XYZ file of C-alpha atoms in Angstrom:
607
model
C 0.000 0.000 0.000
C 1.243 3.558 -0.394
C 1.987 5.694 2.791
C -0.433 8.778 3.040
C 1.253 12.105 3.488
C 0.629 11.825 7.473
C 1.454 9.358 10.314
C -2.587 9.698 10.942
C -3.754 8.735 7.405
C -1.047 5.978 7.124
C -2.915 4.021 9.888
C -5.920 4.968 8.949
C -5.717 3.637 5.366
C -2.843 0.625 6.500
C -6.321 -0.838 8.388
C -7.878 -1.201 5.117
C -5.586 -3.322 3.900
C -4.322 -2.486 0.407
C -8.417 -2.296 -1.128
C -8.634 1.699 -0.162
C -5.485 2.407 -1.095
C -5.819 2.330 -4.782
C -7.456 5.605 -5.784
C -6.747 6.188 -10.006
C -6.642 9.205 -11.508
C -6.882 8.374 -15.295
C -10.721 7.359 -16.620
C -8.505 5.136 -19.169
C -7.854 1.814 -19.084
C -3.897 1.064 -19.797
C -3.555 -1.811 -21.766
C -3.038 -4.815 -19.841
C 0.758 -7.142 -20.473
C 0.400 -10.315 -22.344
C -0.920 -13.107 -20.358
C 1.458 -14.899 -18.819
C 2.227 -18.438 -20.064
C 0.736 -21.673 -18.785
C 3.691 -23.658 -18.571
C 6.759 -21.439 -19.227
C 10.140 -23.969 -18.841
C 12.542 -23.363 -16.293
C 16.205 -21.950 -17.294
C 18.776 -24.104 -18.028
C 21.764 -21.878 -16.268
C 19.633 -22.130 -13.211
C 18.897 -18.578 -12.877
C 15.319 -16.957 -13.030
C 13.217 -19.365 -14.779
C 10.861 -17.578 -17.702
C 7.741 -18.459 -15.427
C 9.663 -15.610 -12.687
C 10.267 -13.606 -15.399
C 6.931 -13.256 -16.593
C 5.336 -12.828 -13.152
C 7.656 -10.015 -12.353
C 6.742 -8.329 -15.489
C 2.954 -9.034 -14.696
C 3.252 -7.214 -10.814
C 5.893 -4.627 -11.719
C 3.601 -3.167 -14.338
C 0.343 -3.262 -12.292
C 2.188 -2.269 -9.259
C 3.660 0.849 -11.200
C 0.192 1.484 -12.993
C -1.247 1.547 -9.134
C 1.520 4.087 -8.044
C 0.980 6.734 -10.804
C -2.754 6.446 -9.917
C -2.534 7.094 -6.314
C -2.766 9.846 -3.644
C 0.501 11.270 -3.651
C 2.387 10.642 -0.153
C 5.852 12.293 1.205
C 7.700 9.753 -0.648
C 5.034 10.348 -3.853
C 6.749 8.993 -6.897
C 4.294 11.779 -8.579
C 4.205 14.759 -6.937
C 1.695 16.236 -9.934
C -0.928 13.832 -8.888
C -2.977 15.517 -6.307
C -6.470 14.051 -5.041
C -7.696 10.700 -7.468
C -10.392 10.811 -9.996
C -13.211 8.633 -8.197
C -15.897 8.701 -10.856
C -17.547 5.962 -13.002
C -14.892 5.675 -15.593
C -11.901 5.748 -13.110
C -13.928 2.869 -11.131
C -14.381 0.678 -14.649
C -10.894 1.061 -15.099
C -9.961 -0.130 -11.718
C -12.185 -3.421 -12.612
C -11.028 -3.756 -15.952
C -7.208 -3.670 -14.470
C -7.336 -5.853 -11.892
C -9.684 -8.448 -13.477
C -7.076 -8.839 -16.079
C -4.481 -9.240 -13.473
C -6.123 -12.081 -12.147
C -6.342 -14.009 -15.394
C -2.555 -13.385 -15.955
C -2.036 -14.561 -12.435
C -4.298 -17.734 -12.905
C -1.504 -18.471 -15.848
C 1.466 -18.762 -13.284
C 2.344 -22.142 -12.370
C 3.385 -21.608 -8.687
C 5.790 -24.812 -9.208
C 8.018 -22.829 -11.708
C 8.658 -20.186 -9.287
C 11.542 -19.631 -7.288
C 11.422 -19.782 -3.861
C 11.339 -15.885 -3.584
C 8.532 -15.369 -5.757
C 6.514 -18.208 -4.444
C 5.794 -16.002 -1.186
C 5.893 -12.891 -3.780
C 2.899 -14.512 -5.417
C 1.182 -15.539 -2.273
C 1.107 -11.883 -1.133
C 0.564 -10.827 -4.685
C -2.464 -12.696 -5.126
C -4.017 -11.681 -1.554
C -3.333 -7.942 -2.906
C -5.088 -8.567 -6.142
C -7.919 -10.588 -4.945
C -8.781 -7.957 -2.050
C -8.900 -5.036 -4.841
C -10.958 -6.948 -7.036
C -13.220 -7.484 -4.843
C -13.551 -4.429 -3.305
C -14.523 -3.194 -7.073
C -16.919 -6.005 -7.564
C -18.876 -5.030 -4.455
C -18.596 -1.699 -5.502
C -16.703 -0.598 -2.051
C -16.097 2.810 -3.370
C -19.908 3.865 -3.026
C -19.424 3.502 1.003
C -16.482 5.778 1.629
C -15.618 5.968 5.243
C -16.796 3.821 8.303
C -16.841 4.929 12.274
C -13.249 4.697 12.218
C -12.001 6.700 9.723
C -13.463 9.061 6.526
C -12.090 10.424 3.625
C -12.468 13.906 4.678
C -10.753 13.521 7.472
C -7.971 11.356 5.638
C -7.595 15.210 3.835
C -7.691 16.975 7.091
C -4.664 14.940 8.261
C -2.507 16.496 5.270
C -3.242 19.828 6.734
C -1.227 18.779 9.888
C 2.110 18.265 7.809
C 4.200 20.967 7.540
C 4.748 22.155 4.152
C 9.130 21.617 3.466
C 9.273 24.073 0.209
C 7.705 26.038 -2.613
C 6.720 22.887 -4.722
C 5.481 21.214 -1.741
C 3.209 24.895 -1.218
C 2.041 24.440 -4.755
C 1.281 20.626 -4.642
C -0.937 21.556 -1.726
C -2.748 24.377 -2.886
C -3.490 22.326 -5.743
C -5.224 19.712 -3.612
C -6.688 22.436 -1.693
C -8.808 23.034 -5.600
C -9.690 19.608 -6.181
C -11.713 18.974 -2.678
C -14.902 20.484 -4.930
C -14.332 17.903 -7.497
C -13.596 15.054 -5.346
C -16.131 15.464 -3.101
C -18.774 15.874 -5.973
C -17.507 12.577 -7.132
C -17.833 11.179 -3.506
C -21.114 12.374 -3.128
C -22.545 11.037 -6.405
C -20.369 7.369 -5.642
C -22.515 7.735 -1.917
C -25.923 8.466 -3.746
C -25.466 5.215 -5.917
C -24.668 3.734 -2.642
C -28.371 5.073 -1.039
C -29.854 3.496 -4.247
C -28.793 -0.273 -3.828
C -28.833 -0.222 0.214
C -25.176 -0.053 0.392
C -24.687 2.519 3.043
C -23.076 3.191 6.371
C -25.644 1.918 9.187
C -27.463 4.774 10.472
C -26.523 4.375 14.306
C -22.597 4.931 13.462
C -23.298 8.180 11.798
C -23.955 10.191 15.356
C -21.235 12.730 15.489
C -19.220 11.516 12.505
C -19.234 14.795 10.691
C -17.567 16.808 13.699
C -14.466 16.926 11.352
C -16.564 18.563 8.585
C -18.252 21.392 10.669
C -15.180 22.133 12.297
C -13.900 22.807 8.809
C -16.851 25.178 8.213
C -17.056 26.891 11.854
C -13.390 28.768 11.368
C -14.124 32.104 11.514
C -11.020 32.833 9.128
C -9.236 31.408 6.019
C -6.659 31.825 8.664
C -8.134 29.896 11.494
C -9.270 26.826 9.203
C -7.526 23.445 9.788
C -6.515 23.370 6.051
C -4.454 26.420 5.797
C -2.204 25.261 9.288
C 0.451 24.638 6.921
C 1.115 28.374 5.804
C 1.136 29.565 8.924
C 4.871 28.577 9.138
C 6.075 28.457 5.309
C 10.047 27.844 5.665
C 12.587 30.806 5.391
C 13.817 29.179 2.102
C 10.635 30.615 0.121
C 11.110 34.353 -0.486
C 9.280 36.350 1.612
C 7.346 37.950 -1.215
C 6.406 34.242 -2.761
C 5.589 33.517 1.049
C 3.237 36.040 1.539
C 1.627 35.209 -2.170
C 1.140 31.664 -1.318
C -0.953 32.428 1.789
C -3.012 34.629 -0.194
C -3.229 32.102 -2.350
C -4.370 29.522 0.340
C -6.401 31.708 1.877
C -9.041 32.559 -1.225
C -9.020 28.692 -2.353
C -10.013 27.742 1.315
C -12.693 30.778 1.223
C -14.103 29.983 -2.333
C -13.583 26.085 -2.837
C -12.928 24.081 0.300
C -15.329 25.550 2.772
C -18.297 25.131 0.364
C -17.340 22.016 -0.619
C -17.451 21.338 3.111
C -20.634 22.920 3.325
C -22.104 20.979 0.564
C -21.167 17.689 1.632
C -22.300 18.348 5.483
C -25.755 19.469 3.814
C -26.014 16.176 2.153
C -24.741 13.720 5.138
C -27.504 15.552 7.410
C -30.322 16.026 4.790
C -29.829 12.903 2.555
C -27.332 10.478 3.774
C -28.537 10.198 7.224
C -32.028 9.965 6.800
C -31.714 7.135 3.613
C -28.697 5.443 5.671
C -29.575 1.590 6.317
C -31.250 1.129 10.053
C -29.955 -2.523 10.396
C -26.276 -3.860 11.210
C -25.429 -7.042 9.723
C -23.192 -6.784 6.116
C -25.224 -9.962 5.637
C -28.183 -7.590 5.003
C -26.169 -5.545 2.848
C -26.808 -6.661 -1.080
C -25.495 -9.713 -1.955
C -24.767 -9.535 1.815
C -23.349 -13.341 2.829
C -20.758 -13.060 0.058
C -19.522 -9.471 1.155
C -19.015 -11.018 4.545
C -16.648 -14.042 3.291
C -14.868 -11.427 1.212
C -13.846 -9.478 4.097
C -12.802 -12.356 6.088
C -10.820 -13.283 3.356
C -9.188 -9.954 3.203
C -8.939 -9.538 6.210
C -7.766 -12.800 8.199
C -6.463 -14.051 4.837
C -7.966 -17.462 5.465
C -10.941 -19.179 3.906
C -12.662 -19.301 7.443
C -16.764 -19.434 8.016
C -18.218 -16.898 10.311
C -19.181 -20.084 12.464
C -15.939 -21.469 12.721
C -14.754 -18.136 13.736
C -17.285 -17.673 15.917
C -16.557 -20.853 17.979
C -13.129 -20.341 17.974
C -13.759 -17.033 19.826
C -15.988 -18.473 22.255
C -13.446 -21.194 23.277
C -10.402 -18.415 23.268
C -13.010 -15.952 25.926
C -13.254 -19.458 28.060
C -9.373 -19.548 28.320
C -8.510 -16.186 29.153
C -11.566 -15.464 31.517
C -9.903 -18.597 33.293
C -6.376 -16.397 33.496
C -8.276 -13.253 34.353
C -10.083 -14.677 37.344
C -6.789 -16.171 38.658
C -5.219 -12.626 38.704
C -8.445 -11.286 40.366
C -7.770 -13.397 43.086
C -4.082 -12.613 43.201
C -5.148 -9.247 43.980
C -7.272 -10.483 46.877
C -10.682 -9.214 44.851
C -13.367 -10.965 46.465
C -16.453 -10.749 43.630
C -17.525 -11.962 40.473
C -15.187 -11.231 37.412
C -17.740 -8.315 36.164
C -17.737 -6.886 39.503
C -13.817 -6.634 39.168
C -14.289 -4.886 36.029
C -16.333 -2.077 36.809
C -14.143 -1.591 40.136
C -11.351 -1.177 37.064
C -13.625 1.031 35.450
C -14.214 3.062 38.250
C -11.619 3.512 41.245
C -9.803 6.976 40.231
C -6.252 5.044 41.403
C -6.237 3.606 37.678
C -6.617 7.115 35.831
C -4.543 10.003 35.244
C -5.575 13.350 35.852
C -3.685 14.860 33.243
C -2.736 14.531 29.656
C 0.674 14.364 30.530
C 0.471 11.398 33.055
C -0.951 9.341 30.182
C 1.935 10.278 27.881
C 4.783 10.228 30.222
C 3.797 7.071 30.749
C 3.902 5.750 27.623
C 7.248 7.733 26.926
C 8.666 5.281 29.793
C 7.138 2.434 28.898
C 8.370 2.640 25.191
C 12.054 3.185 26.834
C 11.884 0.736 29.074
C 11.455 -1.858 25.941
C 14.564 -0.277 24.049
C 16.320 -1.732 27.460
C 15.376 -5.060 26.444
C 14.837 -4.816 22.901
C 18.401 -6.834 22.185
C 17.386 -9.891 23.943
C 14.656 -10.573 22.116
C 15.639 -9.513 18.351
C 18.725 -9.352 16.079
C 17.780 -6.981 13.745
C 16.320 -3.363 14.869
C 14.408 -1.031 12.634
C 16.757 2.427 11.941
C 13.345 4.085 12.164
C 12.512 6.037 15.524
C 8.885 7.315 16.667
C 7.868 10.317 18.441
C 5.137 9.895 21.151
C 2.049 12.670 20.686
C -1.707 13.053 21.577
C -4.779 12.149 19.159
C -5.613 15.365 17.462
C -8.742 16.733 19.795
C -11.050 16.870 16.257
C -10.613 13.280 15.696
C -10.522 11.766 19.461
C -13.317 11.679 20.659
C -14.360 8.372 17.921
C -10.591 7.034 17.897
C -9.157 4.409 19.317
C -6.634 4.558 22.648
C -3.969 4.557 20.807
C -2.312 4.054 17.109
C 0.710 3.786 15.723
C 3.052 3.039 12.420
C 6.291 4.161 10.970
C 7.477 7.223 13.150
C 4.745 7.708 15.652
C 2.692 6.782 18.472
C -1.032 8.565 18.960
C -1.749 8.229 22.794
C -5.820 9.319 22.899
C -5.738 11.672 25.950
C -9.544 12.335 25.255
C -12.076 11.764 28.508
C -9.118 10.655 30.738
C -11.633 8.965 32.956
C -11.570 6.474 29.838
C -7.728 5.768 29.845
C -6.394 3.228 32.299
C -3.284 2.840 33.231
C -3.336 -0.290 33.598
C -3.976 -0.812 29.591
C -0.860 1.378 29.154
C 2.069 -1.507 28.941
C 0.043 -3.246 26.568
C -1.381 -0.479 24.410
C 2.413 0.737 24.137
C 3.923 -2.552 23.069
C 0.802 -3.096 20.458
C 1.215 0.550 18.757
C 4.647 1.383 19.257
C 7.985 -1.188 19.827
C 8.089 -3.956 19.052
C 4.432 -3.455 17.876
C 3.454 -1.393 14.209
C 6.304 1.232 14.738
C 8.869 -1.486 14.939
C 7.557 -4.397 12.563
C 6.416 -1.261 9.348
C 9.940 0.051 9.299
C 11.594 -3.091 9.318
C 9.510 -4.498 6.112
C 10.025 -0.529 4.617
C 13.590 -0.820 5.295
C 14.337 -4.578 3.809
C 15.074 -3.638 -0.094
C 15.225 -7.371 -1.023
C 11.350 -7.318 -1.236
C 9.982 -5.705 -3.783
C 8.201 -2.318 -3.609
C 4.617 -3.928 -3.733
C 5.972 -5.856 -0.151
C 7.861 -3.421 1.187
C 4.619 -0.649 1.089
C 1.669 -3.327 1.677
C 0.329 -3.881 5.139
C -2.063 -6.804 5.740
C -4.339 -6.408 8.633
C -3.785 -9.946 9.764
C -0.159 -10.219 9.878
C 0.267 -6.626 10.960
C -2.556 -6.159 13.925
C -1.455 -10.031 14.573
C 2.281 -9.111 15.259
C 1.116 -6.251 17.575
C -1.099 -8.319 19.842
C 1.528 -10.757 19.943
C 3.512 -8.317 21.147
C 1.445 -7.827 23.673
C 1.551 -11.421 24.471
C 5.298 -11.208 24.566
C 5.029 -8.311 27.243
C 4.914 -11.146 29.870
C 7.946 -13.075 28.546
C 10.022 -9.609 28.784
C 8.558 -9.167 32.115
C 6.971 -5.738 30.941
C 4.294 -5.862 33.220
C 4.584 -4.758 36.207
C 1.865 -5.544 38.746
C -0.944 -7.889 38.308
C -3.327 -4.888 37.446
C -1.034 -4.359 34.664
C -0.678 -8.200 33.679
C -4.873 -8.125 33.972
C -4.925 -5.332 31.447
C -2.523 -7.338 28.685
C -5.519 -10.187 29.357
C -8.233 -7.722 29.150
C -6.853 -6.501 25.634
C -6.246 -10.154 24.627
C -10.359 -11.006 25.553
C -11.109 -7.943 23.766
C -9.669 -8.811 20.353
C -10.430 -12.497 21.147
C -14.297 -11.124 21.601
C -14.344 -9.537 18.767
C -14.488 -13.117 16.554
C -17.445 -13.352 18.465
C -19.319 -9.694 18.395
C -18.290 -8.788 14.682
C -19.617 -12.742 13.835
C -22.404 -12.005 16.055
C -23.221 -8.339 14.214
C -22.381 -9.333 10.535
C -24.004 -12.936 10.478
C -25.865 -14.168 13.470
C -28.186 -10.666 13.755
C -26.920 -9.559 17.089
C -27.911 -5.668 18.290
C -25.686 -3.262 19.269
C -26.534 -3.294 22.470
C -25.764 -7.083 22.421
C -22.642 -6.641 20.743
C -22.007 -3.965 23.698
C -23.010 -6.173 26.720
C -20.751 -8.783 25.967
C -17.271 -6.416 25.770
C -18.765 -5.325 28.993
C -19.244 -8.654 30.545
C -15.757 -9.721 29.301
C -13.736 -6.895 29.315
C -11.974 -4.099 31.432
C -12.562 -1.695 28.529
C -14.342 1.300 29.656
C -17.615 2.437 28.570
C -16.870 4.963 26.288
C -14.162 2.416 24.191
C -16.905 0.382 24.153
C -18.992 2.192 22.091
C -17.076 3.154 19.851
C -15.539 0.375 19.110
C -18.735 -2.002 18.483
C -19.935 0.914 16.325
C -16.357 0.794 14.579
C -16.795 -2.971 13.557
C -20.879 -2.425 12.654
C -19.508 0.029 10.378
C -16.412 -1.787 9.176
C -17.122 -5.874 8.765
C -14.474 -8.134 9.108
C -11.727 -5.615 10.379
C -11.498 -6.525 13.567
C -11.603 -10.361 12.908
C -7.003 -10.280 11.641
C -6.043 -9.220 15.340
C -6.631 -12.684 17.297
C -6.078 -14.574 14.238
C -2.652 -13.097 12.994
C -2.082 -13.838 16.877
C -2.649 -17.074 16.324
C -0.985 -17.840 13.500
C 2.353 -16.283 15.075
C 1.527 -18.133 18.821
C 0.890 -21.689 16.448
C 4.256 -20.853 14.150
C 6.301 -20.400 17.245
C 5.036 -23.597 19.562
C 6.057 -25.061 16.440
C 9.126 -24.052 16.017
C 10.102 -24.381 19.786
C 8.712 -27.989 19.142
C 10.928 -28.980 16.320
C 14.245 -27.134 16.927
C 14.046 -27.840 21.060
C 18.102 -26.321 22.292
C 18.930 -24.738 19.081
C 15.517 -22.819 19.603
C 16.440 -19.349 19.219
C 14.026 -16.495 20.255
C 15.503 -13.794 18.583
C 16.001 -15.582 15.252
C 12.343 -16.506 15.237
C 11.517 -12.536 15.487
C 14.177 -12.089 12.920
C 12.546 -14.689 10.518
C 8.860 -13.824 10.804
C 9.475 -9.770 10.521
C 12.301 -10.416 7.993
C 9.149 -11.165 5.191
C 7.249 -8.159 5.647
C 3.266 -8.241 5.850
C 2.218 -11.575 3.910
C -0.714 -13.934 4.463
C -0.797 -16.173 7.360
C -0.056 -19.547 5.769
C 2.980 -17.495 4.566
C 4.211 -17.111 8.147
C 3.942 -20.979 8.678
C 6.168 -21.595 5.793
C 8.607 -19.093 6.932
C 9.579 -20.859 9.985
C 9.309 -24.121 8.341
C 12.786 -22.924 6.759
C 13.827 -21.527 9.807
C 13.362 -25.170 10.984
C 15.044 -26.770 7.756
C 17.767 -24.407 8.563
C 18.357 -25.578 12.100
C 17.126 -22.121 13.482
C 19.363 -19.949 12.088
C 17.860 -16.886 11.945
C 18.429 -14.257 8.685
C 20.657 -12.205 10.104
C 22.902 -14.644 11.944
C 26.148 -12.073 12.754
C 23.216 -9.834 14.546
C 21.729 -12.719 16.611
């Protein structure tokens, strides 16, 4: 996937897994390559055999044909491209592309590959068959969930600081298209309204906050969008300075507040009112095949909802089990749900200030970089900085979020942030978590540039919770309250195979879907809520946490199993992050080698 311009959009569109981050500019469709052959022989020198060959040439082209048609990011290839044409032709185009793709692909024999591109076409393939689908079910004509929008994926550009007169110009000329592209969004969300394919109506409360607060400024100057002029550099002349802002100032005035207006007049007056009142993406058209689609995407397995279900069910058995053993560690003497609303409520496990929260975390994250050798080889060169949710965007975010070169600690409604959470939250969103294992698959230039920029949800949120898990091997946690708050986050994500199965496929409310966080969780009220009207809105999300845990807890009982003395923690780490974010079975065949090697790790001097 390619990185947004901001730390905020990058997570944001890295949890939709590569489908949302394909936007094409160009109505036409480029011609597709040759299909590939059937049966291409291997070389005789016993170098790249034709059947590599061909494959490369089939993802290099698509994979360039995707860059030049995407949002343009810091690292944009093509800084000329600005905000994506979204319309009917662009969206044909996208079809026409990737269904040709996938015929090319079905001509690869996987047995003429080399070992390499065997796990290049496993990821390969997940990428294609997630954007094909999302076309097919016409995912474009639902364009933001509880989570996160497309306005405020814009909104987050405005927070980058602008480096140079190009970069000034680049912005001011997606400052013009917002009219255009949210025309196009609003005519993609009306052909949504049409076929029942809409956002459900109870997420919707509150969503547009980032919208209004776009229209309220009283100023050019005090809107969100023109932050970035505020501070131009010292290299711009003073003269071009002081143009640009003028500049900014009547394209805000005349195009992007009106276009903000416009499209909060149609969420309240049309959207709203014609959104869907039930829950379930089974009850979406063509509803039980959505569903499967994004658990395929998403856990990139070929799993029912039942089976997913159950599995969830059995997983809340085992950790309640742990839970209640802590509970009476700590000498509580009621029921498990009386335990957590004394969590929920006692003011000892809250800070009072902003700052408590992100001290905290600024310790905890150092406290890890103490440890960090004894557990892997090889370190991402990539740092993070530690900083606060934006206050436009926290009150519907999530505790925390990370990626490549930051940490978001959500110091909204304190009352709502235990500390207790904090060890794990830190682990999951910073080191080793998502701003430890993106870098590392950024920063490994023997994948290629479709790896090295993708992020599967299952792999990705799987590693984090893992690293959660792995908190109590590095003895991270420091009192049982904080030990009961790495088990409270593990039943959360291990309840959500059983809410979002519940929601999507088994009809259960929202208040149902709420109960049962609260009956198995520490989370407080307020995370609650959002988050069971984050997976109404987004199906199938929220299913790759527990199950990329899985698949790493399975891969390394196995390899602990097979390789017994010459087991090696940190070249296990090594080994699983070394491949970047692929499918789970991918992850399984990775330490199969590590096994055939007699757990050697890939970076054996570092280890």
């Amino acid at each position: 996937m390619t990185r947004p311009a901001t730390p905020f959009g990058l997570r944001a569109l890295f949890l939709t897994a590569t489908a949302l981050a394909v936007l094409p500019m160009t109505a036409e469709v480029d011609a597709a390559p040759p299909s590939a052959p059937a049966a291409a022989p291997l070389s005789e020198a016993g170098g790249e055999s034709a059947t590599d060959k061909a494959f490369e040439a089939i993802y290099t082209a698509e994979w360039d044909w995707r860059q030049k048609q995407s949002e343009p990011d810091e690292d944009s290839k093509n800084p000329e491209l600005v905000l994506p044409d979204i319309g009917p032709k662009a969206q044909a185009a996208k079809l026409a592309r990737w269904s040709a793709v996938e015929k090319q692909l079905a001509g690869i024999d996987p047995a003429r590959l080399s070992a390499a591109n065997k796990i290049n076409l496993a990821v390969y393939q997940s990428q294609i068959d997630a954007l094909l689908a999302a076309q097919q079910f016409r995912e474009y004509e639902k364009p933001f969930n509880a989570d996160t929008s497309f306005w405020g994926n814009l909104a987050d550009w405005a927070r980058q600081p602008i480096s140079d007169e190009a970069g000034a110009r680049n912005y001011l000329e997606m400052l013009r298209e917002i009219p255009r592209y949210y025309d196009q969004q609003i005519a993609n969300m009306r052909a949504g309204i049409k076929r029942g394919f809409t956002a459900p109506r109870v997420t919707l409360t509150g969503r547009d906050a980032g919208i209004k607060l776009v229209i309220a400024a009283a100023t050019p100057q005090d809107n969100p969008f023109y932050a970035p002029f505020k501070d131009l550099p010292d290299t711009i002349p003073q003269a071009t300075r002081a143009a640009l802002q003028a500049e900014a100032a009547q394209v805000i005035a005349q195009g992007v507040v009106p276009a903000h207006t416009k499209l909060l007049a149609f969420m309240d007056n049309e959207y709203a009112p014609a959104a869907r009142t039930t829950l379930a993406a089974y009850d979406l058209p063509d509803g039980k095949a959505y569903y499967r689609s994004k658990i395929r995407e998403f856990v990139t397995l070929d799993k029912s909802p039942e089976e997913i279900h159950q599995l969830g069910l059995s997983e809340m058995a085992r950790i309640r089990a742990r839970m209640e053993a802590v509970m009476r560690e700590v000498k509580f003497t009621g029921t498990l749900p009386q335990f957590f609303e004394h969590l929920r409520t006692d003011p000892q496990f809250y800070p009072k200030t902003p700052n408590e929260l992100l001290y905290r975390a600024a310790w905890i994250a150092k406290t890890f970089d103490g440890k960090a050798s004894q557990y892997f080889g090889h370190l991402p060169r990539s740092r993070f900085a530690i900083k606060p949710v934006p206050a436009d965007i926290a009150p519907f975010y999530t505790g925390g979020r990370g990626g490549p070169g930051i940490y978001l600690v959500n110091t909204y409604d304190l009352p709502s942030r235990p500390f207790y959470s904090q060890i794990a939250l830190t682990l999951h969103e910073s080191a080793p978590g998502h701003a430890f294992q993106m870098p590392l698959a950024a920063e490994n230039k023997d994948l290629p540039a479709f790896r090295r920029d993708t992020y599967i949800s299952a792999y990705g949120e799987g590693w984090a919770l893992y690293c959660e898990a792995l908190g109590e091997d590095m003895d991270m946690y420091e009192t049982p309250y904080d030990l009961f708050g790495m088990l409270s986050y593990q039943a959360w994500r291990a309840a959500r195979l059983v809410v979002d199965t519940g929601i999507h496929s088994q009809g259960w409310t929202r208040k149902q879907a709420q109960d049962y966080l609260r009956d198995n969780t520490a989370l407080s009220n307020h995370e609650i809520e959002t988050e069971v009207d984050r997976y109404i809105s987004w199906p199938g999300q929220a299913l790759s946490y527990y199950m990329g845990e899985l698949a790493f807890l399975d891969a390394r009982a196995k390899a602990k199993q097979a390789l017994g003395p010459k087991f090696n923690i940190r070249a296990f780490h090594d080994a699983v992050l070394q491949i970047g974010s692929v499918p789970l079975p991918v992850i399984d065949q990775r330490v199969d080698q590590l096994i055939a090697d007699g757990g050697v790790g890939p970076y054996p001097d570092e280890e």
